[in-house]
Short mmCIF file of C-alpha atoms and ligand atoms in Angstrom, two decimals:
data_model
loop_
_atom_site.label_atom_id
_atom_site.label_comp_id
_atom_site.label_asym_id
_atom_site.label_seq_id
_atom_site.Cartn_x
_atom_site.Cartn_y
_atom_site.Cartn_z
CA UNK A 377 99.93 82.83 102.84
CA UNK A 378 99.82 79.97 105.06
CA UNK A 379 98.80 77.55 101.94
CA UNK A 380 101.36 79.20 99.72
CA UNK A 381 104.14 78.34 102.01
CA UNK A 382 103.19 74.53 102.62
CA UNK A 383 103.46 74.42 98.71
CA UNK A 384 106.53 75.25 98.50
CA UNK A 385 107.37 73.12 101.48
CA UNK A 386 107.65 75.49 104.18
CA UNK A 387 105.76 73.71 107.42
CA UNK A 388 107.61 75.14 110.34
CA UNK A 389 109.46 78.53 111.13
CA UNK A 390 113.47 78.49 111.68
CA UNK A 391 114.33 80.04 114.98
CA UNK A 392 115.11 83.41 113.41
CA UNK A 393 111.49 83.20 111.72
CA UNK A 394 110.29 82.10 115.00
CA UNK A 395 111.23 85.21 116.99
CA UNK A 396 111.45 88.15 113.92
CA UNK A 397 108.19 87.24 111.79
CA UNK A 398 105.49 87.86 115.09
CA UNK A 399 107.74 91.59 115.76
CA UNK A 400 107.81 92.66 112.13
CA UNK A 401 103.74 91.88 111.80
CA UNK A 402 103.48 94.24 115.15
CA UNK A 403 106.09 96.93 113.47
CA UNK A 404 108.77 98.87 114.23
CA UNK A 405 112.39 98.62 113.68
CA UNK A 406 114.90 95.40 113.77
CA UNK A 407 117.89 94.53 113.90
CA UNK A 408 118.87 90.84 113.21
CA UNK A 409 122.02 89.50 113.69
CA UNK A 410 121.74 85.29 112.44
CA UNK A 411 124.06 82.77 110.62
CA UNK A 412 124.11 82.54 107.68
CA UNK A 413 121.48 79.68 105.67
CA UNK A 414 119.07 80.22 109.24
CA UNK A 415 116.38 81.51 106.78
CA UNK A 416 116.88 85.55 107.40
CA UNK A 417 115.46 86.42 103.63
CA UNK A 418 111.60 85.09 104.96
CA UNK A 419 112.09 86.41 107.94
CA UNK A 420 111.40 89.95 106.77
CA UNK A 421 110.03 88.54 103.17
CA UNK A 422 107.21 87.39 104.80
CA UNK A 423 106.21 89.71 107.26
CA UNK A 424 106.07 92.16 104.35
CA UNK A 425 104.18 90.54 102.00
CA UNK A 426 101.06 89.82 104.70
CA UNK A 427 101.09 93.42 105.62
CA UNK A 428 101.23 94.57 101.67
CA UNK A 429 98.36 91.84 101.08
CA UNK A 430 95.92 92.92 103.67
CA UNK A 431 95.83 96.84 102.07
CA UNK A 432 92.30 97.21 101.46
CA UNK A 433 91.63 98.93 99.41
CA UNK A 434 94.51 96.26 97.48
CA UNK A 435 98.12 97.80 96.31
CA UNK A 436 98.04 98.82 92.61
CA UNK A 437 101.33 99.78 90.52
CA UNK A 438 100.56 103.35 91.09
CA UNK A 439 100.76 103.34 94.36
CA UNK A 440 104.06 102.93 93.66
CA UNK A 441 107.39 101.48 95.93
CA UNK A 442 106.39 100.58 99.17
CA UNK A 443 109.33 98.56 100.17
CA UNK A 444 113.28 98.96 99.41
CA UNK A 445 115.29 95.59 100.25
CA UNK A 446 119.32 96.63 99.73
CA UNK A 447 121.26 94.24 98.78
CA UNK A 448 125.36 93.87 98.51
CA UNK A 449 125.55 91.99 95.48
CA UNK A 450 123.48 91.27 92.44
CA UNK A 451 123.47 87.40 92.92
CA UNK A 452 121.57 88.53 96.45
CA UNK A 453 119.26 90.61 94.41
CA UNK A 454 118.68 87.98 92.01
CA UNK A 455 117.57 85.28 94.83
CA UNK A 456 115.83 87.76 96.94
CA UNK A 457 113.68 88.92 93.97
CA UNK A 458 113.09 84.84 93.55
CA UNK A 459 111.72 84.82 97.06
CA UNK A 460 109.58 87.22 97.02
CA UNK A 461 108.20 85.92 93.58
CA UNK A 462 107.36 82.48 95.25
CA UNK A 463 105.52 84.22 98.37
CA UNK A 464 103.64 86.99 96.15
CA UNK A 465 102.30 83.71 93.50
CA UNK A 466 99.08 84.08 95.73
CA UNK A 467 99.21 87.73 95.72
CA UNK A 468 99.46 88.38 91.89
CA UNK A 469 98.35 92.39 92.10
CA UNK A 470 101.62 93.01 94.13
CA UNK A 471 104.61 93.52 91.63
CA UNK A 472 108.27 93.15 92.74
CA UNK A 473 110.91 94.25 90.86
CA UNK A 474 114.56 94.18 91.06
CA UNK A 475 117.65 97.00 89.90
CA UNK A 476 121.05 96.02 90.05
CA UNK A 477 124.30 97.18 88.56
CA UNK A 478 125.03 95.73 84.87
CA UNK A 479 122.02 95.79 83.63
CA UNK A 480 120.41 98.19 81.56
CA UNK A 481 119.15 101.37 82.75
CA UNK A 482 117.03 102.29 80.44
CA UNK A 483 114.64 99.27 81.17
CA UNK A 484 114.91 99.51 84.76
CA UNK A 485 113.71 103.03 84.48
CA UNK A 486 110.65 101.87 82.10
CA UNK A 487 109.81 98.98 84.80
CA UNK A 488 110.15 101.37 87.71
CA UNK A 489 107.90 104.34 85.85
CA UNK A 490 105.15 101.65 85.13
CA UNK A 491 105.59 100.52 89.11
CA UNK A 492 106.95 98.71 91.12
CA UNK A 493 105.91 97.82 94.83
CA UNK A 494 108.53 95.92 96.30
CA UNK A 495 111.88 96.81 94.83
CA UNK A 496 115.18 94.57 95.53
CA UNK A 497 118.38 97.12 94.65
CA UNK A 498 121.87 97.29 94.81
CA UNK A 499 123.37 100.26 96.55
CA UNK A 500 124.95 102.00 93.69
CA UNK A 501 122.29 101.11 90.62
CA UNK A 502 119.91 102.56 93.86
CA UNK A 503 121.98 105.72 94.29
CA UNK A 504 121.83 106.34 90.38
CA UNK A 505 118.20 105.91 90.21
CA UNK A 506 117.43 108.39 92.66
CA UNK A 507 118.97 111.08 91.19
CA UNK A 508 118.36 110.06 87.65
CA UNK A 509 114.96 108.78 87.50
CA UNK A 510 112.27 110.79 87.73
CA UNK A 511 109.62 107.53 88.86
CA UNK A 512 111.81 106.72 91.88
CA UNK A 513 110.04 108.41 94.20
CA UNK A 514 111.43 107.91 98.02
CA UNK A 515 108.24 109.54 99.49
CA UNK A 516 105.86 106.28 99.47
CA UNK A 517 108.42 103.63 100.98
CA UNK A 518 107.20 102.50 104.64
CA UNK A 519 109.89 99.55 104.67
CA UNK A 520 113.19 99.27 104.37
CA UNK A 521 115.54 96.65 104.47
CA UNK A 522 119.29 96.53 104.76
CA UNK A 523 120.47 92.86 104.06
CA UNK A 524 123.45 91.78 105.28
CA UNK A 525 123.47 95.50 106.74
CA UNK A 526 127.66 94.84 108.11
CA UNK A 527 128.75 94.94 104.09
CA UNK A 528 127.56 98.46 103.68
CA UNK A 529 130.30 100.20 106.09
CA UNK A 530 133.01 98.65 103.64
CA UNK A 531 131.38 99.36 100.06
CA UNK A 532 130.65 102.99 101.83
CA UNK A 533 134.31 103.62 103.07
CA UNK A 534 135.10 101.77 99.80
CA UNK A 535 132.93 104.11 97.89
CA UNK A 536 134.43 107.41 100.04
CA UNK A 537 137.94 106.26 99.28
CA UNK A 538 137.63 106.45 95.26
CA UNK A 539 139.82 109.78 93.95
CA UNK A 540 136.76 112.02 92.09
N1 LIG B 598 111.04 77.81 107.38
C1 LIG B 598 111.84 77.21 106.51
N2 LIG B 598 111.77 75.86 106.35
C2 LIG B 598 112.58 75.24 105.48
N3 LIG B 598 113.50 75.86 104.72
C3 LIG B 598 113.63 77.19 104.84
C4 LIG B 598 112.80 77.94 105.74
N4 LIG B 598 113.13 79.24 105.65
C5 LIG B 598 114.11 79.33 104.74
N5 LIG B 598 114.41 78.11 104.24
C6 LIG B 598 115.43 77.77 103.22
O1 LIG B 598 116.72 77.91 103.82
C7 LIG B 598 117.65 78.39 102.85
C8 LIG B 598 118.42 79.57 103.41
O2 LIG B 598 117.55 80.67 103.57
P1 LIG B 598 118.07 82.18 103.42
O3 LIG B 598 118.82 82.34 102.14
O4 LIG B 598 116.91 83.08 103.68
O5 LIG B 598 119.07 82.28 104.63
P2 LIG B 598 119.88 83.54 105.07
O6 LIG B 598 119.92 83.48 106.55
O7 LIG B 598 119.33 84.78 104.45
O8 LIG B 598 121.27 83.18 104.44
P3 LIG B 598 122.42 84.19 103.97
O9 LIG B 598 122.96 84.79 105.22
O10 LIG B 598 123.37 83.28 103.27
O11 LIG B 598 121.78 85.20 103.06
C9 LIG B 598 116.86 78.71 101.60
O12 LIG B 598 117.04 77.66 100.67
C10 LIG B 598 115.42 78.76 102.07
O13 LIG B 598 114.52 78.36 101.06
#
């Protein structure tokens, strides 16, 4: 991990890094409240992918999605997915994935029923898999993450405010 991240010139933690990263490792829950640009998307990115890399025996696709990151928007998903490419390059037998509204559903759902470990979503693409697919299975996530957590309260009351 350590190697990894000095290749793609990461050499010292950012103070949010500094003080999340050690808690995360230990577990539990978190909230983190940090400007914006202070480095929040390693901050739980890599505290997840050392605990997903020390499994022994190692994660497989079947094991299937251990970690749900929610994102507001799909340019969010898009450059979360392209952290957690960069930190799993050592860790090739982890597979990310990503599901976001606008793109197709059909090959989402073929990606997520051959398995996906950690899966980047936006909330309503999310919402639709669950009660469409039958390979999103809830039952073997351990971590989830609610990026830029604030945002949800106004897509929700957003959401709750649309005539049906
Ligand atoms: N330890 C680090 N050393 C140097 N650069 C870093 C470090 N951690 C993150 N960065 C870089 O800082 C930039 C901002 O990081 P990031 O997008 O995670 O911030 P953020 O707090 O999530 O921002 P936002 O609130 O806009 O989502 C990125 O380009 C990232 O590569």
């Amino acid at each position: 991990m350590v190697s990894n991240l000095e290749k793609l010139g990461y050499t010292a933690m950012t103070s949010v890094q500094f003080s999340t990263i050690p808690k995360l490792i230990e577990g539990g829950d978190l909230l983190v409240k940090s400007q914006t640009g202070s480095g929040k998307t390693m901050a739980y990115a890599i505290p997840i992918v050392e605990n997903l890399a020390r499994l022994n025996p190692k994660l497989t696709r079947g094991d299937g999605c251990r970690v749900v990151v929610l994102v507001p928007t799909r340019e969010l998903a898009l450059q979360t997915y392209d952290v957690f490419v960069k930190l799993l390059k050592p860790f090739t037998w982890i597979v990310p994935g990503c599901i976001m509204g606008g793109e197709k559903r059909k090959a989402e759902k073929a990606r997520l029923r051959k398995g996906i470990n950690i899966l980047i979503a936006t909330p309503g693409r999310l919402i639709d898999h669950i009660e469409s697919t039958a390979n999103m299975r809830l039952d073997t996530i351990k971590w989830l993450i609610l990026d830029e957590a604030d945002r949800y309260v106004t897509l929700y009351i957003t959401y709750r405010a649309q005539p049906t």
